[in-house]
Coordinates of C-alpha atoms in Angstrom, one line a residue:
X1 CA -40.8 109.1 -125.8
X2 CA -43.3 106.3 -125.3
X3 CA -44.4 104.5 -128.5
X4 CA -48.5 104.1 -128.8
X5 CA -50.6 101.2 -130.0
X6 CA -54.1 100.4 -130.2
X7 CA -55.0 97.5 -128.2
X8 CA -58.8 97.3 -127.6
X9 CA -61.9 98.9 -130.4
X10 CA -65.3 99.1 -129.6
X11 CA -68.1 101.1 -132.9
X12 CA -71.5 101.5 -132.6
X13 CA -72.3 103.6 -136.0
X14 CA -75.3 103.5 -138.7
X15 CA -73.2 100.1 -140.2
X16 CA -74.3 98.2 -137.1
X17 CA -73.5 97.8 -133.2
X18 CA -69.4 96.4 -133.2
X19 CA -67.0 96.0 -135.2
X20 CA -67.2 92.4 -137.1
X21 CA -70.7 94.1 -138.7
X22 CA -68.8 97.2 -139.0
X23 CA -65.8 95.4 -141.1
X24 CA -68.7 93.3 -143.1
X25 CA -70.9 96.7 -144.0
X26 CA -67.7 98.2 -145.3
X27 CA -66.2 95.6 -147.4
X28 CA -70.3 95.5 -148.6
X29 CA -69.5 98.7 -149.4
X30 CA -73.4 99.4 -147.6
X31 CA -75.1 102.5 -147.0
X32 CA -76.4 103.2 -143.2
X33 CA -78.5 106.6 -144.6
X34 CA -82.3 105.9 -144.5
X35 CA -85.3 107.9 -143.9
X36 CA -85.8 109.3 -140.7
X37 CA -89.1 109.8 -139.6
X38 CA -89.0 112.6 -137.2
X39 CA -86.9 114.7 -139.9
X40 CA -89.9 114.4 -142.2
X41 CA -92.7 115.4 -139.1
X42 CA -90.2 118.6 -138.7
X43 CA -90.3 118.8 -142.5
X44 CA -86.6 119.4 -142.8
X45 CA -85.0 119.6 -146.3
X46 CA -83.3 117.3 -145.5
X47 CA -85.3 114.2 -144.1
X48 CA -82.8 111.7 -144.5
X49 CA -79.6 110.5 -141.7
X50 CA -77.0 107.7 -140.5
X51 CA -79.4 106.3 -137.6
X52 CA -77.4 104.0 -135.3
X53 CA -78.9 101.9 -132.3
X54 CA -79.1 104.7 -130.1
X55 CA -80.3 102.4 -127.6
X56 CA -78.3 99.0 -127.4
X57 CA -78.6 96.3 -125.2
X58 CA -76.0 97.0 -122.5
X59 CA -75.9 94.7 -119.2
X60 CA -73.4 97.1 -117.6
X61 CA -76.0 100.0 -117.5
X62 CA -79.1 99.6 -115.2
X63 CA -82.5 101.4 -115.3
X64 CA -81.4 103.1 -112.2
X65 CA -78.1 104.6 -114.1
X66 CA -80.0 105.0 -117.8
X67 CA -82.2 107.8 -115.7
X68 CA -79.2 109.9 -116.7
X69 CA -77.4 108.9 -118.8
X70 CA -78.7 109.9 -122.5
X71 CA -77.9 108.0 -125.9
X72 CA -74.6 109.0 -126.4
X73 CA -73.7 107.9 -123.3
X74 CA -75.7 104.3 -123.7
X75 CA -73.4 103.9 -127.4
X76 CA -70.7 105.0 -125.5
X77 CA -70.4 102.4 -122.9
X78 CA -71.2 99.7 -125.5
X79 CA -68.0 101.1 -127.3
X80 CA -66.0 101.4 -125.1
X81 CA -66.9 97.7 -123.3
X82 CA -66.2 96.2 -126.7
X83 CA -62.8 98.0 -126.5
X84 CA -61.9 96.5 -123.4
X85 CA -63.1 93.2 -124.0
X86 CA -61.0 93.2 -127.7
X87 CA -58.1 94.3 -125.2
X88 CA -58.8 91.4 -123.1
X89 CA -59.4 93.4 -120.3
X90 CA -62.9 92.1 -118.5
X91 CA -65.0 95.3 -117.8
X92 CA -65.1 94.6 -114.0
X93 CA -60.7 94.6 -114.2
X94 CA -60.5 98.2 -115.9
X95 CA -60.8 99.3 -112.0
X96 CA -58.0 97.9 -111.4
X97 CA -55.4 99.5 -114.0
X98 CA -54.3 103.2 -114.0
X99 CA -55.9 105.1 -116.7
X100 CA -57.2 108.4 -118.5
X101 CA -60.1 109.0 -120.2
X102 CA -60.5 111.3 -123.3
X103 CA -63.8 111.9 -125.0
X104 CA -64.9 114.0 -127.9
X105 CA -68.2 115.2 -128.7
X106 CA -69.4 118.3 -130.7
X107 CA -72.7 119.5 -128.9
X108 CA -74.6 119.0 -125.9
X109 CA -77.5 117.2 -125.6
X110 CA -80.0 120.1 -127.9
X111 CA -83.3 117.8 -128.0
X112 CA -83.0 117.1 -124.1
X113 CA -82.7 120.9 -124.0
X114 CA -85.3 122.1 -126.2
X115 CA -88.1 119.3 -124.5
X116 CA -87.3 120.7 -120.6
X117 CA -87.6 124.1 -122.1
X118 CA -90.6 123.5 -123.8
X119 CA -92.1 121.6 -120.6
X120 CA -90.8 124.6 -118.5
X121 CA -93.3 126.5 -120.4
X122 CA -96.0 124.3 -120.7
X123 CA -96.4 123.8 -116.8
X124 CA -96.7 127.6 -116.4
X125 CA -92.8 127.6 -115.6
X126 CA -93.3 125.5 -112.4
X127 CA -89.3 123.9 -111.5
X128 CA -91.1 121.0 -110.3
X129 CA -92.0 119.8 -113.6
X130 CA -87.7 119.5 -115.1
X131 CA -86.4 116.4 -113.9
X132 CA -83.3 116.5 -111.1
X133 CA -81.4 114.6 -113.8
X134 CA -81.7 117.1 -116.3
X135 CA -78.1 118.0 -115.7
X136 CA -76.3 114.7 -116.3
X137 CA -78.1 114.5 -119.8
X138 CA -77.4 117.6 -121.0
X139 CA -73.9 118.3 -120.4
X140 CA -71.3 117.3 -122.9
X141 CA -68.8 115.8 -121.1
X142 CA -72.0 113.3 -120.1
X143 CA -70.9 110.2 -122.2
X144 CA -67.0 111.0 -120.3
X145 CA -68.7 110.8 -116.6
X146 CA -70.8 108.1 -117.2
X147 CA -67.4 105.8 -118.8
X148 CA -65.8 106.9 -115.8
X149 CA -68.6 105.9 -113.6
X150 CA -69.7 102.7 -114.9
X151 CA -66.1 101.4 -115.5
X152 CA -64.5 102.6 -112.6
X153 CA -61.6 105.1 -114.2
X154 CA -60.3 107.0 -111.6
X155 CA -57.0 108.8 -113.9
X156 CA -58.2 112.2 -115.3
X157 CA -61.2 112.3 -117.7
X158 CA -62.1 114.9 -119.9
X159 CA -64.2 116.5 -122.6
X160 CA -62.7 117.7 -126.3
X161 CA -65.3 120.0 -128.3
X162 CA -64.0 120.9 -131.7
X163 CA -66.8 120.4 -133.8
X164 CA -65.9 117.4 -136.4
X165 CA -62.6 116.8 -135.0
X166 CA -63.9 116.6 -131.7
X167 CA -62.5 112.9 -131.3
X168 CA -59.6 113.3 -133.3
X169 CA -58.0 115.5 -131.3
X170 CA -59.0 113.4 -128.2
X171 CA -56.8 110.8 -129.9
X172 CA -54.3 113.2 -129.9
X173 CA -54.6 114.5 -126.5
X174 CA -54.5 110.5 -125.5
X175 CA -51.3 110.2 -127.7
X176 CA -49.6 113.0 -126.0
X177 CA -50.5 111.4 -122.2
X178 CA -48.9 108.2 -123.4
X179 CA -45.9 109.9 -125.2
X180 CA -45.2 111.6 -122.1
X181 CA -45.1 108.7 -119.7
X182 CA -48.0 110.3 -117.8
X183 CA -50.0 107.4 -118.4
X184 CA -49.5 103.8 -119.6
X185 CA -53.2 103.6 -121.0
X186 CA -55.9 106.0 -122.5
X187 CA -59.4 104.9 -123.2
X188 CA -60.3 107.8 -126.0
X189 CA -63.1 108.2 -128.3
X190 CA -66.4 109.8 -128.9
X191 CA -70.0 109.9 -129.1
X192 CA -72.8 112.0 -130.8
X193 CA -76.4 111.3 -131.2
X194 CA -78.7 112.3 -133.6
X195 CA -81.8 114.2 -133.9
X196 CA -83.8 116.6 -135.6
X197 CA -82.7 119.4 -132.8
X198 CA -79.3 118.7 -134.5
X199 CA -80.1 118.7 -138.1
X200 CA -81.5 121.7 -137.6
X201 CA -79.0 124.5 -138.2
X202 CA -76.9 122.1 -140.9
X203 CA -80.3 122.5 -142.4
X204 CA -80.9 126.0 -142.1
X205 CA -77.3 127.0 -143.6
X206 CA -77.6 124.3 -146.2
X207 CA -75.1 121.8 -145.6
X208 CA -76.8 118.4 -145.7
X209 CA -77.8 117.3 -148.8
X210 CA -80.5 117.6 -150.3
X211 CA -81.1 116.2 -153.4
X212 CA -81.2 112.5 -152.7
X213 CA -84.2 112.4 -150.1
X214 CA -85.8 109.6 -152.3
X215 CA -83.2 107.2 -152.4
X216 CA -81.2 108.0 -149.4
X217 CA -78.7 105.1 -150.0
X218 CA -77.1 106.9 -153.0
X219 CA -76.9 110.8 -151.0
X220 CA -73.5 110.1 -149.6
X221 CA -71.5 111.2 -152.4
X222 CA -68.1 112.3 -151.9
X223 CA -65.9 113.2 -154.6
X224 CA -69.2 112.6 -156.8
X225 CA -69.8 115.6 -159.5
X226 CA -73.5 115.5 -158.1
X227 CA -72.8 115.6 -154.4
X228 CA -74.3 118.4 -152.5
X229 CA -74.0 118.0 -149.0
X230 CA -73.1 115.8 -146.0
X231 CA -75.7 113.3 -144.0
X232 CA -75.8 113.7 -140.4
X233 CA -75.3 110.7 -138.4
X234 CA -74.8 109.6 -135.0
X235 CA -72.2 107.1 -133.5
X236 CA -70.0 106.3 -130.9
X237 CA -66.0 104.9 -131.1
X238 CA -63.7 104.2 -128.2
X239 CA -60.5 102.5 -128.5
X240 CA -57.9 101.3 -125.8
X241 CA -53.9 103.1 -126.4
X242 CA -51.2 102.0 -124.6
X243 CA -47.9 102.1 -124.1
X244 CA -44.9 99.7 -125.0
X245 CA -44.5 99.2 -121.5
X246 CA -48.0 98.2 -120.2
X247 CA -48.5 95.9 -123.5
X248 CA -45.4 93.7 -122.5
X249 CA -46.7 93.6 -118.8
X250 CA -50.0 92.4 -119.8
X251 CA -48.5 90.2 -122.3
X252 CA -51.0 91.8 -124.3
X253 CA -51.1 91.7 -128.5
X254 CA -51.0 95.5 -130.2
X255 CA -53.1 96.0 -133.6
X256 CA -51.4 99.0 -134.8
X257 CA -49.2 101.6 -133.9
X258 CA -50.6 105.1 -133.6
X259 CA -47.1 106.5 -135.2
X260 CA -48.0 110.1 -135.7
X261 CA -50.4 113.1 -134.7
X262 CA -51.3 117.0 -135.8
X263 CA -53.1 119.2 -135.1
X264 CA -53.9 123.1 -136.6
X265 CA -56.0 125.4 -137.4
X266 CA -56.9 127.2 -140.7
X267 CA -57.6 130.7 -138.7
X268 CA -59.3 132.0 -142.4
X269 CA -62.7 131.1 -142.7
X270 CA -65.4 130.0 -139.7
X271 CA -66.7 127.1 -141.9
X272 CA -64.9 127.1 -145.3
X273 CA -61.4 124.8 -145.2
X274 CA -58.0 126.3 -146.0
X275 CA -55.7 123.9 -148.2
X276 CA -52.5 125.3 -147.2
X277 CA -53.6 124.1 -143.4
X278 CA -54.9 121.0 -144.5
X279 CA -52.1 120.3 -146.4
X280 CA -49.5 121.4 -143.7
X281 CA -51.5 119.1 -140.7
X282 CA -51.0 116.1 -142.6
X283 CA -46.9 117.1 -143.5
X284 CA -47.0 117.8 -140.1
X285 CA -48.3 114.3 -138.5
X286 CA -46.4 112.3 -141.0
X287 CA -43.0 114.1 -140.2
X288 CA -44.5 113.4 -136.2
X289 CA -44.5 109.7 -137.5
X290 CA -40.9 109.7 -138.8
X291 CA -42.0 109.0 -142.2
X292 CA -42.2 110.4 -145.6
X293 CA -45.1 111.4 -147.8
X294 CA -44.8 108.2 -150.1
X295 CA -44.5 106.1 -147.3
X296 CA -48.4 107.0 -146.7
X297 CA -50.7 104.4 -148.9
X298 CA -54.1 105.3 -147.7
X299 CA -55.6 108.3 -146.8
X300 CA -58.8 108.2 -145.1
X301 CA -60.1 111.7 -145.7
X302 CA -62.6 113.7 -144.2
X303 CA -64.6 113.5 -147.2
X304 CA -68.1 115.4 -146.0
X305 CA -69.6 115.4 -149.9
X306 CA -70.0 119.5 -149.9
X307 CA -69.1 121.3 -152.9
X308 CA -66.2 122.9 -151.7
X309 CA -64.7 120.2 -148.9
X310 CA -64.2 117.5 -151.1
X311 CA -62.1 119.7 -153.5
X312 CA -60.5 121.5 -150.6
X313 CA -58.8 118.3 -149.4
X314 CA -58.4 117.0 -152.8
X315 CA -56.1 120.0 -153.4
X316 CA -54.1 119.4 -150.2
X317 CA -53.3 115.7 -150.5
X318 CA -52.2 117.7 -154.3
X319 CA -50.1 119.8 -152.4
X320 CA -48.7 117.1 -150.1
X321 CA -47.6 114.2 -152.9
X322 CA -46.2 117.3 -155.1
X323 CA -46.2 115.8 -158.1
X324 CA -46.0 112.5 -156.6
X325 CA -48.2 108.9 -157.0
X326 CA -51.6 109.9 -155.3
X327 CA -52.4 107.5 -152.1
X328 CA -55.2 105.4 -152.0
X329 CA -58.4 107.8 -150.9
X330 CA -61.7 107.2 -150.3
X331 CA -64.0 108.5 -147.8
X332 CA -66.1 106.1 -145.6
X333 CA -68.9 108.8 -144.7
X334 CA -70.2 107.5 -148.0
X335 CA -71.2 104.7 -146.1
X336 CA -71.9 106.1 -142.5
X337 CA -72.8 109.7 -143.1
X338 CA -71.0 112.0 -140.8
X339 CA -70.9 111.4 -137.3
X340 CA -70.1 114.9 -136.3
X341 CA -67.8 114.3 -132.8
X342 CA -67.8 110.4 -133.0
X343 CA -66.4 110.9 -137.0
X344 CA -63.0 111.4 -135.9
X345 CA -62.0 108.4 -133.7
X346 CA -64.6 105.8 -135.4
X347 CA -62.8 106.6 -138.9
X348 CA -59.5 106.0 -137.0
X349 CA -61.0 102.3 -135.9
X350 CA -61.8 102.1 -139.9
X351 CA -58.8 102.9 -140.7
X352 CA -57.0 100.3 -138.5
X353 CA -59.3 97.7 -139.2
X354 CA -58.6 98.2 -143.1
X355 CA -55.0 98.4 -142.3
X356 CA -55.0 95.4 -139.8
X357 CA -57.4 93.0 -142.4
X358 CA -55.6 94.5 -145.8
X359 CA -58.4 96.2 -147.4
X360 CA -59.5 99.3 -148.3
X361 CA -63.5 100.3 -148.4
X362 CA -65.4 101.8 -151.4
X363 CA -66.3 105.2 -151.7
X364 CA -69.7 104.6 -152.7
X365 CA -71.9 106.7 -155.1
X366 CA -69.3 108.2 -156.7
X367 CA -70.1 106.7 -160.3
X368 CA -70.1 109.8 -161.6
X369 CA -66.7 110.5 -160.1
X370 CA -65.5 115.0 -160.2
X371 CA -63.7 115.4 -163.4
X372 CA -61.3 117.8 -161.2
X373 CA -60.3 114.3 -159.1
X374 CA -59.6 112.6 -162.2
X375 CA -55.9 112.1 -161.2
X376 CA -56.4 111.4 -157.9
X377 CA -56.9 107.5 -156.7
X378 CA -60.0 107.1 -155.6
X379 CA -61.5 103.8 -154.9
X380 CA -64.9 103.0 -155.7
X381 CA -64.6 99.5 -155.2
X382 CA -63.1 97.2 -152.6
X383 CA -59.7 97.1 -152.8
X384 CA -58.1 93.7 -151.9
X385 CA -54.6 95.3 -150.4
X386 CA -51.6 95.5 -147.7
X387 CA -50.6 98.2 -146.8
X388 CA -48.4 99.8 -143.9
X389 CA -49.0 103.5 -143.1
X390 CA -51.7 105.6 -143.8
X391 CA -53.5 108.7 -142.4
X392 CA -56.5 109.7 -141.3
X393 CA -58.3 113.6 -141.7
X394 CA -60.5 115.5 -139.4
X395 CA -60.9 119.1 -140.4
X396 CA -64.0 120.9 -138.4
X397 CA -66.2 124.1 -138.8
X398 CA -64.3 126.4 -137.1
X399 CA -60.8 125.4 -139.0
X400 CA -60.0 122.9 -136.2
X401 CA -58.1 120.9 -138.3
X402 CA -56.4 117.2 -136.5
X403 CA -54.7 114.5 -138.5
X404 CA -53.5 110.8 -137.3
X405 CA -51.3 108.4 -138.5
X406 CA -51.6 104.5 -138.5
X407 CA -48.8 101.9 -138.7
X408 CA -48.2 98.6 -139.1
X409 CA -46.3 96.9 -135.8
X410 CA -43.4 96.0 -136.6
X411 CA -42.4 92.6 -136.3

């Protein structure tokens, strides 16, 4: 069985556009949550989100192509051309090597939708009026065609949707074409944009916090005994994986080593997480890896800040050490708010970075730290460290539940 490494990382996220001001916002231990004006015209509860450039400067994407290709797509590309170029792979070579591309992304373009409905009806429901490129910027495998298009990827592409482990399970499904010497590399990652379209049913069933819309630096809170709810955010994250093989033929340097990979499913609950399947996913990926539980130092959670998530997964990781030292945790959607399909695969890219530059982030805002997390390690501030395994979580709406570990190469 093929052995996969990360080669090549590209972010654009509410910390900034690529990952040097990525690395600096989260050793800053800053907050990408601000005001958002639109949320407070549609007088939202919640008026506040993790805004990335939606719209960065891209020379590989002309006027002509940006006619349909929406923002996700635009971050996308940026992403994944940072990937390439950190691979050391120039974006007019990728033609020229044998690849697949997997995406993830939760939901289809929903303010595209709503405005050629809306003009639909306005024009007295004349066709003429809905642009012939509605279709490319609506569809949710857009930010997938428009990779493939731009960079020339000719190996199979596709679309995961699994809510918030939309990505992470791409990353698996990438893992698995390596694994099984389908293919040598897999450019994988995901994209979601955000909107008010987007915030608006988190809104209406009262996930996003609310309490914080003054200060919306400090309504991140994971693990925090006043959080109450997650911040929507946008994003995209694309890294290279390849094999053993194709890394000594390019002479090329690996980062990490993508060691192990789970996926389940709760099956209990359509938006309330199970501990005895979040627990069992992350046994499962680290027995994938070869490892054992204390051989984990870091978990990167999926830390959302509800009420019941945080203590969900607080219990698993319980259930996991059994009794044992608790890993390093923190959550990095303190900083970034959650990027819904992008979440998966950019905390991933975190999570090597940390592991690659030996640090771990700050869980911001979470002064007033859960008495019921007491026992559990938790860092709230930066944490100066090596390490050489740890895991990342991804559990959805829905019970989709994906977890992915991260090694060290070895030498």
């Amino acid at each position: 069985m093929e052995k996969v490494f990360v080669t090549g990382r590209g972010l654009v996220t509410p910390l900034g556009t690529g990952l040097a001001a990525n690395e600096a916002a989260l050793r800053a231990g800053k907050s990408g949550i601000r005001v958002l004006d639109e949320f407070v015209e549609k007088k939202l509860t919640c008026v506040i989100g993790g805004m990335p450039d939606q719209d960065p400067a891209c020379d590989l994407l002309d006027r002509k192509t940006k006619r349909f290709c929406p923002p996700a797509g635009v971050m996308s590309v940026v992403a994944a051309a940072e990937a390439f170029a950190e691979a050391g792979i120039p974006a007019e070579q990728v033609k020229d090597h044998t690849m697949a591309l997997v995406g993830g992304q939760a939901s289809s373009n929903a303010l595209e939708i709503h405005s050629l409905a809306q003009l639909y009806i306005d024009r007295q429901y004349n066709l003429r009026a809905i642009s012939p490129f509605a279709i490319p910027r609506i569809m949710p495998s857009s930010s997938i065609s428009i990779l493939s298009l731009i960079f020339g990827i000719k190996g199979e592409s596709f679309d995961v949707s699994a809510a918030c482990s939309s990505s992470a399970l791409a990353v698996i499904q990438a893992v698995r074409l390596i694994r099984s010497g389908e293919y040598d590399m897999v450019l994988v990652g995901g994209a979601e944009q955000i909107d008010w379209t987007a915030a608006l049913g988190f809104c209406a069933c009262r996930a996003l916090a609310t309490k914080f819309n003054d200060s919306p630096e400090c309504a991140s809170r994971p693990f925090s005994a006043s959080r109450d709810g997650f911040i929507l955010a946008g994003g995209a994250a694309y890294m290279l994986l390849e094999s053993e093989r194709s890394i000594k033929a390019r002479g090329a340097e690996p980062i990490c080593e993508i060691s192990g990979i789970a996926g389940n499913s709760s099956a209990s609950d359509m938006v309330v997480p199970d501990a005895d399947a979040s627990c069992g996913v992350m046994a499962k990926a680290i027995a994938d890896a070869k490892l054992q539980v204390s051989d984990i130092a870091y978990v990167n959670t999926h830390g959302t800040a509800t009420p019941v998530g945080d203590r969900v997964e607080i219990e698993a990781i319980r259930r996991l050490v059994d009794g044992g030292k608790s890993p390093a945790i923190n959550s990095t959607k303190s900083q970034t708010g959650h990027m819904v399909g992008a979440t998966g695969a950019a905390e991933v890219i975190f999570t090597t970075m940390m592991l690659e530059k030996n640090f771990i982030s700050p869980s911001i805002n979470c002064e007033d730290i859960d008495p019921e997390f007491a026992d559990m390690d938790i860092v709230r501030e930066l944490r100066e460290c090596s390490f050489d395994h740890a895991i990342s979580n991804s559990f959805a709406f829905g019970g989709s539940n994906a977890c992915i570990v991260v090694s060290r190469c070895k030498k």
